[in-house]
Amino acid sequence: MSDDVNVVDARAFQSLMAVRAGTLLALADQLRRPGVQEKSALRRILTRPFLSLVLGQSAQLAELMDAYGAYNNSTWAVVRCHVAALKVFSGIHYQLLHLYHTSPSYRLLPVEGDFRGDTEAMADVTGGVIRKIACNLLAEAEKRNLPVPATTHSAEALPPGKLPRDQSSRSVSSAKETVVRLATAFLNLSEDHEKLDAWIGRGRVMEGKGPANVPAEADVRQLEDRFHTLQALYDTFVSNTDVENLDELLPTLRGHISVIFHLLELTTGLAHYYERHMAWIPVAMPKSPEKDAQEPVPTIAADDLLRVVRTYSVHYALLYLKAGRDLCQRMLKQYAEIGEVVVPVPRYRGFHVRPSTLVSKIVLHYGSPVTMRLDGETYDASSPLELFRANEKINARKRRWLAAETSALLNQLDSQIEHHVMRVVRRIAMTLAEQSKVIIYEYPLPSSSPLEKEEPPGANFVIDELIRLQSMGKIDIDAQLEVTFRGDKRVLNDLQLLAREGYGEDHFGNNIALPPELSYLRR
């Protein structure tokens, strides 16, 4: 409920708006003129200098109206919505023009589709939206007796070409360090491709989101910020350095970082417009029984907005993300340092599904070949099925170890040996467990009736029963086996860290949290 003391005089506010909205209305009036609806005419007007003026004026006017609470006022709420929409779509259109003019210099790897042609087509769509918003804003302004000044902006003729690149380059200590740092950072971000897949209706659907929904603004903005940070990292440590001239792939990486950042930036704008000005209009807009308050009609249909997101902005962001990932893996291979690391075998059932999948994901993440050696045999560490195969040797060694330990304990029991196999089996299993050599997963251990005998059991019976329990997963042997991984040291460092953290599981096979350095495995 408003306080009468704080209510601004209606005429005073109208006079203020007549002055402060003048420049924006004059710019909007240029878009309302006859013939401007033609694509060629709109392109001539909607230049980056013109859009900069619209952005600045709409931002200032929106801030002023928000300071007076226009969004909750039945007289000015519609005007406030049109000003906000003009600000959003002018920013989106500016990004499209930026991409259209700068993408040829990005050295982008080829992807499916005509990116530059589709960018121009999307700019035609958003240009039409801007014109429609401008016409709606002018209509509402005239209802409130806001004057439309004469236009002062004129088209700007820009000379072709660029200034000569004659600034001396900076020197950096290590090209290798710089390349590896950037490529690894991009690879870590590339693991977010599942989000992009979900936003365009492919792959795993994000929690709470249907494949046909516009992505949440907060989700897109978070990813956008991360690519912005990566672009800043490049510009700080690589731009205009001798490293950039020595490695021809670096400018291509910069191009991929930039194009993805700008595509996400305009996706954020579209998501913001949907959430603020489309999804909640029936709830947010005030209604007055005394006035003929009008609700603003969205200037772009939800289906059309979604089409821009799915077929252009997120679609190409995903394509360039995947192409950039392949580029980074290629760059890392050039600077690979080959080494070896010895790590323990996963304690819980060896290389079963979870540890094998995590090892494979690390290797595939970097794209460098890595092998695993065990008992003279070599396995491809990028393939979970190859790692599963290593369990045959692991289990064989566990069985041999179990047989030797059991025989030694049976010799110690000697005349004290009991008549029933399971009593002997349980006694040996408990003894080995107390020595931390065996892990027991089920108490009590199940019996095997065919092996129950009244006469003293032989060693082979006891060994066979223990091996049967191990194959059933009732017990496991901590034989402290080790394997050797060979490949790029960066990959080996992550594999060593994974092994140190138990391959993502405890001794009983339960999931445990991975360290932040391996956060890309959780995506």
Short mmCIF file of C-alpha atoms in Angstrom, two decimals:
data_model
loop_
_atom_site.label_atom_id
_atom_site.label_comp_id
_atom_site.label_asym_id
_atom_site.label_seq_id
_atom_site.Cartn_x
_atom_site.Cartn_y
_atom_site.Cartn_z
CA MET A 1 0.00 0.00 0.00
CA SER A 2 1.42 3.40 -0.98
CA ASP A 3 1.90 6.31 1.40
CA ASP A 4 0.29 9.58 0.16
CA VAL A 5 3.29 11.56 1.43
CA ASN A 6 5.60 9.65 -0.95
CA VAL A 7 3.40 9.75 -4.06
CA VAL A 8 4.89 11.84 -6.85
CA ASP A 9 2.67 14.42 -8.52
CA ALA A 10 1.31 12.86 -11.75
CA ARG A 11 1.83 16.02 -13.82
CA ALA A 12 5.35 16.52 -12.52
CA PHE A 13 6.27 12.95 -13.43
CA GLN A 14 4.68 13.33 -16.89
CA SER A 15 6.76 16.47 -17.46
CA LEU A 16 9.90 14.66 -16.33
CA MET A 17 9.18 11.78 -18.73
CA ALA A 18 8.55 14.22 -21.58
CA VAL A 19 12.13 15.46 -21.18
CA ARG A 20 13.95 12.25 -20.25
CA ALA A 21 12.25 9.99 -22.81
CA GLY A 22 12.75 12.42 -25.68
CA THR A 23 15.97 11.01 -27.15
CA LEU A 24 14.76 7.42 -26.98
CA LEU A 25 11.42 8.32 -28.60
CA ALA A 26 13.25 10.21 -31.35
CA LEU A 27 15.35 7.12 -32.07
CA ALA A 28 12.25 4.92 -32.02
CA ASP A 29 10.55 7.30 -34.45
CA GLN A 30 13.21 6.53 -37.03
CA LEU A 31 12.09 2.92 -36.97
CA ARG A 32 8.40 3.78 -37.41
CA ARG A 33 8.76 5.63 -40.69
CA PRO A 34 7.19 4.21 -43.86
CA GLY A 35 9.35 1.72 -45.72
CA VAL A 36 11.55 0.91 -42.75
CA GLN A 37 9.88 -2.48 -42.37
CA GLU A 38 11.92 -3.62 -45.36
CA LYS A 39 14.96 -5.68 -44.31
CA SER A 40 17.41 -3.55 -46.26
CA ALA A 41 16.08 -0.34 -44.72
CA LEU A 42 16.20 -1.76 -41.20
CA ARG A 43 19.78 -2.92 -41.73
CA ARG A 44 20.81 0.59 -42.73
CA ILE A 45 19.33 2.07 -39.56
CA LEU A 46 20.16 -0.63 -37.01
CA THR A 47 23.91 -0.11 -36.98
CA ARG A 48 26.05 -0.62 -33.90
CA PRO A 49 26.36 3.14 -33.21
CA PHE A 50 22.55 3.50 -33.43
CA LEU A 51 22.03 0.49 -31.16
CA SER A 52 24.53 1.88 -28.64
CA LEU A 53 22.39 5.00 -28.36
CA VAL A 54 19.22 2.95 -27.94
CA LEU A 55 20.88 0.79 -25.29
CA GLY A 56 22.16 3.76 -23.33
CA GLN A 57 18.91 5.72 -23.49
CA SER A 58 16.67 2.73 -22.67
CA ALA A 59 18.91 1.76 -19.72
CA GLN A 60 18.77 5.30 -18.30
CA LEU A 61 15.02 5.61 -18.80
CA ALA A 62 14.35 2.19 -17.25
CA GLU A 63 16.45 3.13 -14.22
CA LEU A 64 14.54 6.37 -13.81
CA MET A 65 11.15 4.66 -14.09
CA ASP A 66 12.21 1.94 -11.64
CA ALA A 67 13.24 4.62 -9.14
CA TYR A 68 9.66 5.92 -9.24
CA GLY A 69 8.07 2.44 -9.12
CA ALA A 70 6.66 2.54 -12.67
CA TYR A 71 6.50 -1.24 -12.92
CA ASN A 72 3.78 -1.28 -10.24
CA ASN A 73 1.83 1.66 -11.63
CA SER A 74 -1.14 1.07 -13.95
CA THR A 75 -0.41 4.22 -15.99
CA TRP A 76 3.29 3.66 -16.68
CA ALA A 77 3.83 -0.12 -16.33
CA VAL A 78 3.23 -0.80 -20.02
CA VAL A 79 5.69 1.92 -21.05
CA ARG A 80 8.25 0.47 -18.61
CA CYS A 81 7.84 -2.99 -20.19
CA HIS A 82 8.36 -1.63 -23.71
CA VAL A 83 11.47 0.27 -22.62
CA ALA A 84 12.87 -2.90 -21.01
CA ALA A 85 12.09 -4.96 -24.12
CA LEU A 86 13.82 -2.37 -26.31
CA LYS A 87 16.87 -2.53 -24.08
CA VAL A 88 17.00 -6.35 -24.19
CA PHE A 89 16.55 -6.78 -27.92
CA SER A 90 18.87 -3.89 -28.81
CA GLY A 91 21.54 -5.73 -26.81
CA ILE A 92 20.77 -9.03 -28.55
CA HIS A 93 20.82 -7.36 -31.97
CA TYR A 94 24.12 -5.68 -31.14
CA GLN A 95 25.64 -9.08 -30.30
CA LEU A 96 24.38 -10.51 -33.58
CA LEU A 97 25.95 -7.67 -35.55
CA HIS A 98 29.18 -8.10 -33.58
CA LEU A 99 29.25 -11.80 -34.44
CA TYR A 100 28.42 -11.14 -38.09
CA HIS A 101 31.24 -8.63 -38.54
CA THR A 102 33.94 -10.20 -36.34
CA SER A 103 33.45 -13.96 -36.86
CA PRO A 104 35.41 -14.00 -40.15
CA SER A 105 38.50 -12.95 -38.17
CA TYR A 106 38.01 -15.64 -35.49
CA ARG A 107 39.63 -18.41 -37.57
CA LEU A 108 36.80 -20.72 -36.54
CA LEU A 109 36.97 -24.40 -37.39
CA PRO A 110 34.31 -25.50 -39.90
CA VAL A 111 31.05 -26.75 -38.37
CA GLU A 112 27.76 -27.91 -39.79
CA GLY A 113 25.58 -25.09 -41.18
CA ASP A 114 26.14 -21.54 -42.43
CA PHE A 115 26.92 -19.62 -39.24
CA ARG A 116 27.40 -16.21 -40.82
CA GLY A 117 24.31 -16.55 -43.00
CA ASP A 118 22.22 -17.73 -40.06
CA THR A 119 23.55 -14.84 -37.96
CA GLU A 120 22.35 -12.38 -40.58
CA ALA A 121 18.96 -14.13 -40.71
CA MET A 122 18.61 -13.94 -36.92
CA ALA A 123 19.52 -10.24 -37.04
CA ASP A 124 16.65 -9.72 -39.47
CA VAL A 125 14.32 -11.41 -36.97
CA THR A 126 15.47 -9.32 -34.00
CA GLY A 127 15.48 -6.18 -36.16
CA GLY A 128 11.79 -6.75 -36.84
CA VAL A 129 11.17 -7.26 -33.14
CA ILE A 130 12.95 -3.99 -32.30
CA ARG A 131 10.86 -2.10 -34.84
CA LYS A 132 7.66 -3.57 -33.40
CA ILE A 133 8.71 -2.60 -29.86
CA ALA A 134 9.54 0.92 -31.04
CA CYS A 135 6.11 1.32 -32.65
CA ASN A 136 4.38 0.05 -29.48
CA LEU A 137 6.45 2.38 -27.30
CA LEU A 138 5.60 5.39 -29.45
CA ALA A 139 1.88 4.52 -29.38
CA GLU A 140 1.93 4.34 -25.57
CA ALA A 141 3.97 7.56 -25.33
CA GLU A 142 1.44 9.43 -27.46
CA LYS A 143 -1.40 8.23 -25.22
CA ARG A 144 0.42 9.88 -22.33
CA ASN A 145 1.12 13.09 -24.27
CA LEU A 146 4.87 12.56 -24.45
CA PRO A 147 6.30 14.60 -27.36
CA VAL A 148 8.44 12.91 -30.01
CA PRO A 149 11.36 15.23 -30.86
CA ALA A 150 12.89 15.44 -34.31
CA THR A 151 15.51 12.81 -34.99
CA THR A 152 19.07 13.95 -34.44
CA HIS A 153 20.89 10.69 -35.26
CA SER A 154 22.07 10.06 -38.81
CA ALA A 155 23.63 7.00 -40.37
CA GLU A 156 27.38 6.77 -39.97
CA ALA A 157 29.62 5.86 -42.89
CA LEU A 158 32.38 3.56 -41.67
CA PRO A 159 35.57 3.26 -43.74
CA PRO A 160 36.53 -0.34 -44.59
CA GLY A 161 39.61 -2.12 -43.27
CA LYS A 162 41.55 -2.12 -39.99
CA LEU A 163 44.43 -0.20 -38.51
CA PRO A 164 47.88 -1.72 -39.12
CA ARG A 165 49.06 -4.16 -36.45
CA ASP A 166 52.35 -2.47 -35.62
CA GLN A 167 52.39 -2.68 -31.82
CA SER A 168 55.35 -4.67 -30.47
CA SER A 169 54.55 -8.04 -28.91
CA ARG A 170 54.97 -8.85 -25.25
CA SER A 171 57.21 -11.73 -24.22
CA VAL A 172 56.09 -14.58 -21.97
CA SER A 173 58.34 -17.08 -20.28
CA SER A 174 56.74 -20.31 -21.48
CA ALA A 175 54.54 -20.94 -24.49
CA LYS A 176 53.91 -24.45 -23.29
CA GLU A 177 52.57 -23.37 -19.89
CA THR A 178 50.24 -20.84 -21.47
CA VAL A 179 48.84 -23.21 -24.09
CA VAL A 180 48.32 -26.03 -21.59
CA ARG A 181 46.60 -23.73 -19.11
CA LEU A 182 44.13 -22.37 -21.66
CA ALA A 183 43.44 -25.66 -23.41
CA THR A 184 42.84 -27.46 -20.11
CA ALA A 185 40.49 -24.70 -18.93
CA PHE A 186 38.50 -24.93 -22.17
CA LEU A 187 38.32 -28.72 -21.88
CA ASN A 188 36.91 -28.42 -18.37
CA LEU A 189 34.22 -26.04 -19.65
CA SER A 190 33.46 -28.32 -22.59
CA GLU A 191 32.09 -30.90 -20.17
CA ASP A 192 29.03 -28.64 -19.89
CA HIS A 193 27.90 -29.77 -23.35
CA GLU A 194 25.15 -31.83 -21.68
CA LYS A 195 23.51 -28.59 -20.56
CA LEU A 196 23.52 -27.27 -24.11
CA ASP A 197 22.16 -30.58 -25.40
CA ALA A 198 19.28 -30.34 -22.94
CA TRP A 199 18.57 -26.71 -23.86
CA ILE A 200 18.01 -27.63 -27.50
CA GLY A 201 16.05 -30.75 -26.67
CA ARG A 202 18.74 -33.40 -27.10
CA GLY A 203 20.38 -35.65 -24.57
CA ARG A 204 19.66 -35.83 -20.85
CA VAL A 205 16.96 -33.39 -19.73
CA MET A 206 18.06 -31.16 -16.86
CA GLU A 207 16.21 -31.57 -13.58
CA GLY A 208 13.01 -29.58 -13.58
CA LYS A 209 13.35 -28.63 -17.24
CA GLY A 210 11.55 -30.05 -20.22
CA PRO A 211 13.36 -30.27 -23.56
CA ALA A 212 10.99 -27.68 -25.04
CA ASN A 213 11.55 -25.02 -22.37
CA VAL A 214 13.59 -21.87 -22.69
CA PRO A 215 16.68 -22.39 -20.49
CA ALA A 216 16.69 -20.60 -17.15
CA GLU A 217 18.45 -17.24 -17.24
CA ALA A 218 20.53 -18.09 -14.15
CA ASP A 219 21.84 -21.30 -15.75
CA VAL A 220 22.85 -19.60 -19.00
CA ARG A 221 24.39 -16.62 -17.24
CA GLN A 222 26.54 -18.90 -15.08
CA LEU A 223 27.99 -20.63 -18.15
CA GLU A 224 28.34 -17.30 -19.98
CA ASP A 225 30.38 -15.87 -17.09
CA ARG A 226 32.75 -18.82 -17.16
CA PHE A 227 33.50 -18.31 -20.85
CA HIS A 228 33.87 -14.58 -20.26
CA THR A 229 36.46 -15.36 -17.59
CA LEU A 230 38.30 -17.68 -20.00
CA GLN A 231 38.32 -14.95 -22.68
CA ALA A 232 39.75 -12.51 -20.13
CA LEU A 233 42.41 -15.08 -19.21
CA TYR A 234 43.44 -15.32 -22.87
CA ASP A 235 43.51 -11.55 -23.38
CA THR A 236 45.59 -11.06 -20.22
CA PHE A 237 48.23 -13.73 -20.82
CA VAL A 238 48.24 -14.41 -24.57
CA SER A 239 46.95 -11.48 -26.65
CA ASN A 240 49.72 -9.51 -28.32
CA THR A 241 52.45 -11.85 -27.06
CA ASP A 242 55.11 -13.75 -28.95
CA VAL A 243 53.37 -16.98 -27.93
CA GLU A 244 50.33 -16.02 -29.98
CA ASN A 245 52.57 -15.71 -33.03
CA LEU A 246 54.42 -18.97 -32.36
CA ASP A 247 51.36 -21.23 -32.08
CA GLU A 248 48.86 -20.70 -34.90
CA LEU A 249 46.19 -22.67 -33.05
CA LEU A 250 45.97 -20.13 -30.23
CA PRO A 251 44.05 -17.45 -32.20
CA THR A 252 41.63 -20.17 -33.31
CA LEU A 253 41.09 -21.12 -29.67
CA ARG A 254 40.46 -17.44 -28.85
CA GLY A 255 37.89 -17.32 -31.65
CA HIS A 256 36.03 -20.33 -30.28
CA ILE A 257 36.03 -18.91 -26.76
CA SER A 258 34.68 -15.58 -28.03
CA VAL A 259 31.98 -16.94 -30.32
CA ILE A 260 30.64 -19.23 -27.58
CA PHE A 261 30.70 -16.37 -25.06
CA HIS A 262 28.75 -14.03 -27.35
CA LEU A 263 26.23 -16.73 -28.28
CA LEU A 264 25.62 -17.44 -24.60
CA GLU A 265 25.41 -13.72 -23.91
CA LEU A 266 22.54 -13.25 -26.35
CA THR A 267 20.92 -16.48 -25.07
CA THR A 268 20.97 -14.93 -21.60
CA GLY A 269 19.16 -11.90 -23.02
CA LEU A 270 16.49 -14.08 -24.61
CA ALA A 271 16.04 -16.12 -21.42
CA HIS A 272 15.79 -12.90 -19.40
CA TYR A 273 13.12 -11.50 -21.71
CA TYR A 274 11.13 -14.74 -21.51
CA GLU A 275 11.23 -14.92 -17.72
CA ARG A 276 10.64 -11.23 -17.04
CA HIS A 277 8.31 -10.20 -19.85
CA MET A 278 6.56 -13.33 -21.12
CA ALA A 279 6.27 -16.12 -18.55
CA TRP A 280 5.00 -13.92 -15.71
CA ILE A 281 3.02 -11.16 -17.44
CA PRO A 282 -0.44 -12.31 -16.21
CA VAL A 283 0.80 -12.36 -12.61
CA ALA A 284 3.13 -9.37 -12.55
CA MET A 285 1.09 -6.77 -14.35
CA PRO A 286 -1.09 -4.60 -12.08
CA LYS A 287 -4.77 -4.23 -12.83
CA SER A 288 -6.89 -1.24 -11.99
CA PRO A 289 -10.71 -1.46 -11.91
CA GLU A 290 -10.90 2.30 -12.43
CA LYS A 291 -8.66 2.53 -15.48
CA ASP A 292 -8.48 0.76 -18.77
CA ALA A 293 -5.06 -0.69 -17.97
CA GLN A 294 -3.52 -2.65 -20.80
CA GLU A 295 -1.11 -5.52 -20.57
CA PRO A 296 1.77 -5.43 -23.03
CA VAL A 297 1.57 -8.08 -25.70
CA PRO A 298 4.94 -9.85 -26.15
CA THR A 299 6.60 -8.63 -29.33
CA ILE A 300 7.91 -12.10 -30.13
CA ALA A 301 5.97 -15.34 -29.71
CA ALA A 302 7.34 -17.90 -27.24
CA ASP A 303 7.72 -20.47 -30.02
CA ASP A 304 9.71 -18.01 -32.14
CA LEU A 305 11.94 -17.11 -29.20
CA LEU A 306 12.54 -20.78 -28.48
CA ARG A 307 13.35 -21.36 -32.15
CA VAL A 308 16.09 -18.70 -32.02
CA VAL A 309 17.57 -20.40 -28.95
CA ARG A 310 17.38 -23.95 -30.25
CA THR A 311 18.27 -23.47 -33.90
CA TYR A 312 20.77 -20.65 -33.60
CA SER A 313 22.34 -19.45 -30.35
CA VAL A 314 22.61 -22.66 -28.32
CA HIS A 315 22.86 -24.80 -31.45
CA TYR A 316 26.00 -23.03 -32.70
CA ALA A 317 27.42 -22.64 -29.19
CA LEU A 318 27.29 -26.44 -28.89
CA LEU A 319 28.87 -26.99 -32.32
CA TYR A 320 31.75 -24.61 -31.60
CA LEU A 321 32.16 -26.05 -28.10
CA LYS A 322 32.67 -29.55 -29.50
CA ALA A 323 34.98 -28.29 -32.27
CA GLY A 324 36.96 -26.34 -29.67
CA ARG A 325 37.25 -29.41 -27.48
CA ASP A 326 38.83 -31.36 -30.34
CA LEU A 327 41.15 -28.41 -30.98
CA CYS A 328 42.28 -28.31 -27.35
CA GLN A 329 42.95 -32.04 -27.28
CA ARG A 330 45.09 -31.61 -30.39
CA MET A 331 46.98 -28.73 -28.78
CA LEU A 332 47.63 -30.71 -25.60
CA LYS A 333 49.02 -33.62 -27.61
CA GLN A 334 51.62 -31.29 -29.11
CA TYR A 335 52.88 -30.43 -25.65
CA ALA A 336 52.44 -33.85 -24.05
CA GLU A 337 55.11 -35.05 -21.60
CA ILE A 338 55.04 -38.84 -21.43
CA GLY A 339 55.46 -40.46 -18.06
CA GLU A 340 54.38 -43.40 -15.93
CA VAL A 341 52.60 -43.71 -12.61
CA VAL A 342 51.97 -46.78 -10.43
CA VAL A 343 48.66 -46.80 -8.56
CA PRO A 344 46.72 -49.39 -6.55
CA VAL A 345 43.92 -51.42 -8.08
CA PRO A 346 40.44 -50.37 -6.84
CA ARG A 347 39.91 -52.22 -3.55
CA TYR A 348 36.24 -52.98 -4.17
CA ARG A 349 35.99 -55.61 -6.94
CA GLY A 350 38.81 -54.18 -9.03
CA PHE A 351 38.01 -52.35 -12.25
CA HIS A 352 34.26 -52.79 -12.25
CA VAL A 353 31.82 -50.27 -13.77
CA ARG A 354 32.37 -47.15 -11.64
CA PRO A 355 36.19 -46.99 -11.47
CA SER A 356 36.58 -48.10 -15.09
CA THR A 357 34.15 -45.43 -16.28
CA LEU A 358 35.90 -42.69 -14.28
CA VAL A 359 39.34 -43.69 -15.57
CA SER A 360 37.99 -43.72 -19.13
CA LYS A 361 36.34 -40.29 -18.70
CA ILE A 362 39.62 -38.75 -17.52
CA VAL A 363 41.52 -40.15 -20.50
CA LEU A 364 38.84 -39.14 -23.01
CA HIS A 365 38.61 -35.70 -21.42
CA TYR A 366 42.21 -34.91 -22.38
CA GLY A 367 42.17 -36.89 -25.63
CA SER A 368 45.70 -38.25 -25.16
CA PRO A 369 46.42 -41.99 -25.47
CA VAL A 370 47.00 -43.69 -22.12
CA THR A 371 47.69 -47.36 -21.52
CA MET A 372 47.44 -49.52 -18.40
CA ARG A 373 49.81 -52.43 -17.76
CA LEU A 374 49.18 -55.41 -15.49
CA ASP A 375 51.22 -58.63 -15.42
CA GLY A 376 52.79 -57.95 -18.79
CA GLU A 377 49.52 -57.20 -20.58
CA THR A 378 48.59 -53.74 -21.91
CA TYR A 379 45.06 -52.26 -21.88
CA ASP A 380 43.58 -49.14 -23.52
CA ALA A 381 42.68 -46.91 -20.57
CA SER A 382 40.13 -44.95 -22.62
CA SER A 383 37.89 -48.02 -22.95
CA PRO A 384 35.89 -49.25 -19.92
CA LEU A 385 35.50 -52.64 -21.61
CA GLU A 386 39.29 -52.97 -21.87
CA LEU A 387 39.63 -52.18 -18.18
CA PHE A 388 36.89 -54.71 -17.31
CA ARG A 389 39.06 -57.31 -19.04
CA ALA A 390 41.87 -56.62 -16.57
CA ASN A 391 39.65 -58.02 -13.82
CA GLU A 392 40.32 -61.52 -15.14
CA LYS A 393 43.99 -61.21 -14.15
CA ILE A 394 43.14 -59.33 -10.96
CA ASN A 395 40.72 -62.03 -9.82
CA ALA A 396 43.17 -64.79 -10.79
CA ARG A 397 45.86 -63.19 -8.65
CA LYS A 398 43.39 -62.76 -5.78
CA ARG A 399 42.46 -66.45 -6.00
CA ARG A 400 46.12 -67.52 -5.93
CA TRP A 401 46.76 -65.25 -2.97
CA LEU A 402 43.67 -66.57 -1.17
CA ALA A 403 44.69 -70.18 -1.76
CA ALA A 404 48.18 -69.55 -0.34
CA GLU A 405 46.88 -67.71 2.74
CA THR A 406 44.22 -70.36 3.38
CA SER A 407 46.71 -73.22 3.12
CA ALA A 408 49.04 -71.51 5.58
CA LEU A 409 46.21 -71.00 8.10
CA LEU A 410 44.96 -74.58 7.70
CA ASN A 411 48.47 -75.84 8.50
CA GLN A 412 48.41 -73.74 11.68
CA LEU A 413 45.04 -75.20 12.73
CA ASP A 414 46.36 -78.78 12.23
CA SER A 415 44.61 -81.09 14.72
CA GLN A 416 42.31 -78.33 15.89
CA ILE A 417 40.52 -78.32 12.53
CA GLU A 418 36.79 -78.72 12.79
CA HIS A 419 34.62 -81.19 10.87
CA HIS A 420 32.31 -78.76 9.03
CA VAL A 421 33.61 -76.85 6.04
CA MET A 422 31.64 -73.65 6.74
CA ARG A 423 32.88 -73.47 10.30
CA VAL A 424 36.43 -73.68 9.01
CA VAL A 425 35.67 -71.22 6.17
CA ARG A 426 34.15 -68.69 8.56
CA ARG A 427 37.03 -69.07 10.98
CA ILE A 428 39.61 -68.47 8.25
CA ALA A 429 37.63 -65.58 6.76
CA MET A 430 37.38 -63.90 10.17
CA THR A 431 41.11 -64.44 10.81
CA LEU A 432 42.01 -62.83 7.45
CA ALA A 433 39.55 -59.99 8.11
CA GLU A 434 41.16 -59.31 11.50
CA GLN A 435 44.50 -59.05 9.66
CA SER A 436 42.89 -56.55 7.20
CA LYS A 437 43.53 -58.94 4.32
CA VAL A 438 39.88 -59.76 3.58
CA ILE A 439 36.74 -57.62 3.57
CA ILE A 440 33.53 -59.37 4.60
CA TYR A 441 30.36 -57.89 3.06
CA GLU A 442 27.76 -60.22 4.61
CA TYR A 443 27.36 -61.55 8.15
CA PRO A 444 26.98 -64.42 8.72
CA LEU A 445 28.57 -65.92 5.62
CA PRO A 446 26.08 -68.15 3.76
CA SER A 447 26.68 -71.86 3.86
CA SER A 448 27.03 -74.26 0.93
CA SER A 449 25.23 -77.52 1.78
CA PRO A 450 26.93 -79.73 -0.86
CA LEU A 451 30.26 -79.12 0.84
CA GLU A 452 29.12 -79.97 4.38
CA LYS A 453 30.96 -83.13 5.50
CA GLU A 454 31.29 -85.02 8.77
CA GLU A 455 34.91 -86.00 8.22
CA PRO A 456 37.65 -83.35 8.51
CA PRO A 457 37.57 -81.26 5.33
CA GLY A 458 40.54 -81.12 3.01
CA ALA A 459 42.29 -77.84 2.15
CA ASN A 460 40.87 -77.84 -1.39
CA PHE A 461 37.30 -77.87 -0.07
CA VAL A 462 37.96 -74.86 2.14
CA ILE A 463 39.78 -72.96 -0.62
CA ASP A 464 37.00 -73.69 -3.13
CA GLU A 465 34.37 -72.44 -0.71
CA LEU A 466 36.25 -69.20 0.00
CA ILE A 467 36.73 -68.63 -3.74
CA ARG A 468 33.01 -69.25 -4.25
CA LEU A 469 32.16 -66.63 -1.63
CA GLN A 470 34.55 -64.17 -3.30
CA SER A 471 32.98 -64.73 -6.74
CA MET A 472 29.51 -64.15 -5.20
CA GLY A 473 30.67 -60.83 -3.77
CA LYS A 474 30.25 -61.98 -0.14
CA ILE A 475 33.92 -61.36 0.60
CA ASP A 476 36.76 -59.62 -1.22
CA ILE A 477 40.52 -59.82 -0.96
CA ASP A 478 42.68 -56.81 -0.27
CA ALA A 479 45.71 -58.14 -2.11
CA GLN A 480 47.18 -54.62 -2.59
CA LEU A 481 47.67 -55.09 -6.32
CA GLU A 482 49.08 -52.31 -8.48
CA VAL A 483 48.85 -51.27 -12.13
CA THR A 484 50.98 -48.92 -14.21
CA PHE A 485 49.48 -46.14 -16.34
CA ARG A 486 51.58 -44.62 -19.14
CA GLY A 487 50.76 -41.43 -21.05
CA ASP A 488 50.63 -37.63 -20.80
CA LYS A 489 51.66 -36.48 -17.32
CA ARG A 490 48.61 -34.18 -17.03
CA VAL A 491 46.33 -37.18 -17.47
CA LEU A 492 48.44 -39.26 -15.10
CA ASN A 493 48.18 -36.58 -12.42
CA ASP A 494 44.37 -36.82 -12.51
CA LEU A 495 44.48 -40.63 -12.55
CA GLN A 496 46.78 -40.61 -9.54
CA LEU A 497 44.42 -38.25 -7.73
CA LEU A 498 41.45 -40.49 -8.61
CA ALA A 499 43.28 -43.55 -7.24
CA ARG A 500 44.20 -41.67 -4.07
CA GLU A 501 40.49 -40.90 -3.58
CA GLY A 502 39.53 -44.57 -3.91
CA TYR A 503 38.26 -44.27 -7.50
CA GLY A 504 35.14 -42.51 -6.22
CA GLU A 505 34.03 -45.29 -3.83
CA ASP A 506 34.73 -46.62 -0.36
CA HIS A 507 35.73 -50.18 0.56
CA PHE A 508 32.09 -51.25 0.34
CA GLY A 509 31.44 -49.81 -3.12
CA ASN A 510 29.50 -46.73 -1.96
CA ASN A 511 29.88 -43.44 -3.84
CA ILE A 512 32.15 -40.85 -2.25
CA ALA A 513 32.71 -37.22 -3.25
CA LEU A 514 35.47 -36.50 -5.74
CA PRO A 515 37.91 -33.62 -5.13
CA PRO A 516 37.30 -30.25 -6.85
CA GLU A 517 40.15 -30.90 -9.30
CA LEU A 518 38.06 -33.72 -10.80
CA SER A 519 34.78 -31.81 -10.85
CA TYR A 520 34.53 -32.24 -14.62
CA LEU A 521 33.81 -35.95 -14.02
CA ARG A 522 30.53 -35.08 -12.29
CA ARG A 523 29.05 -33.29 -15.32
#
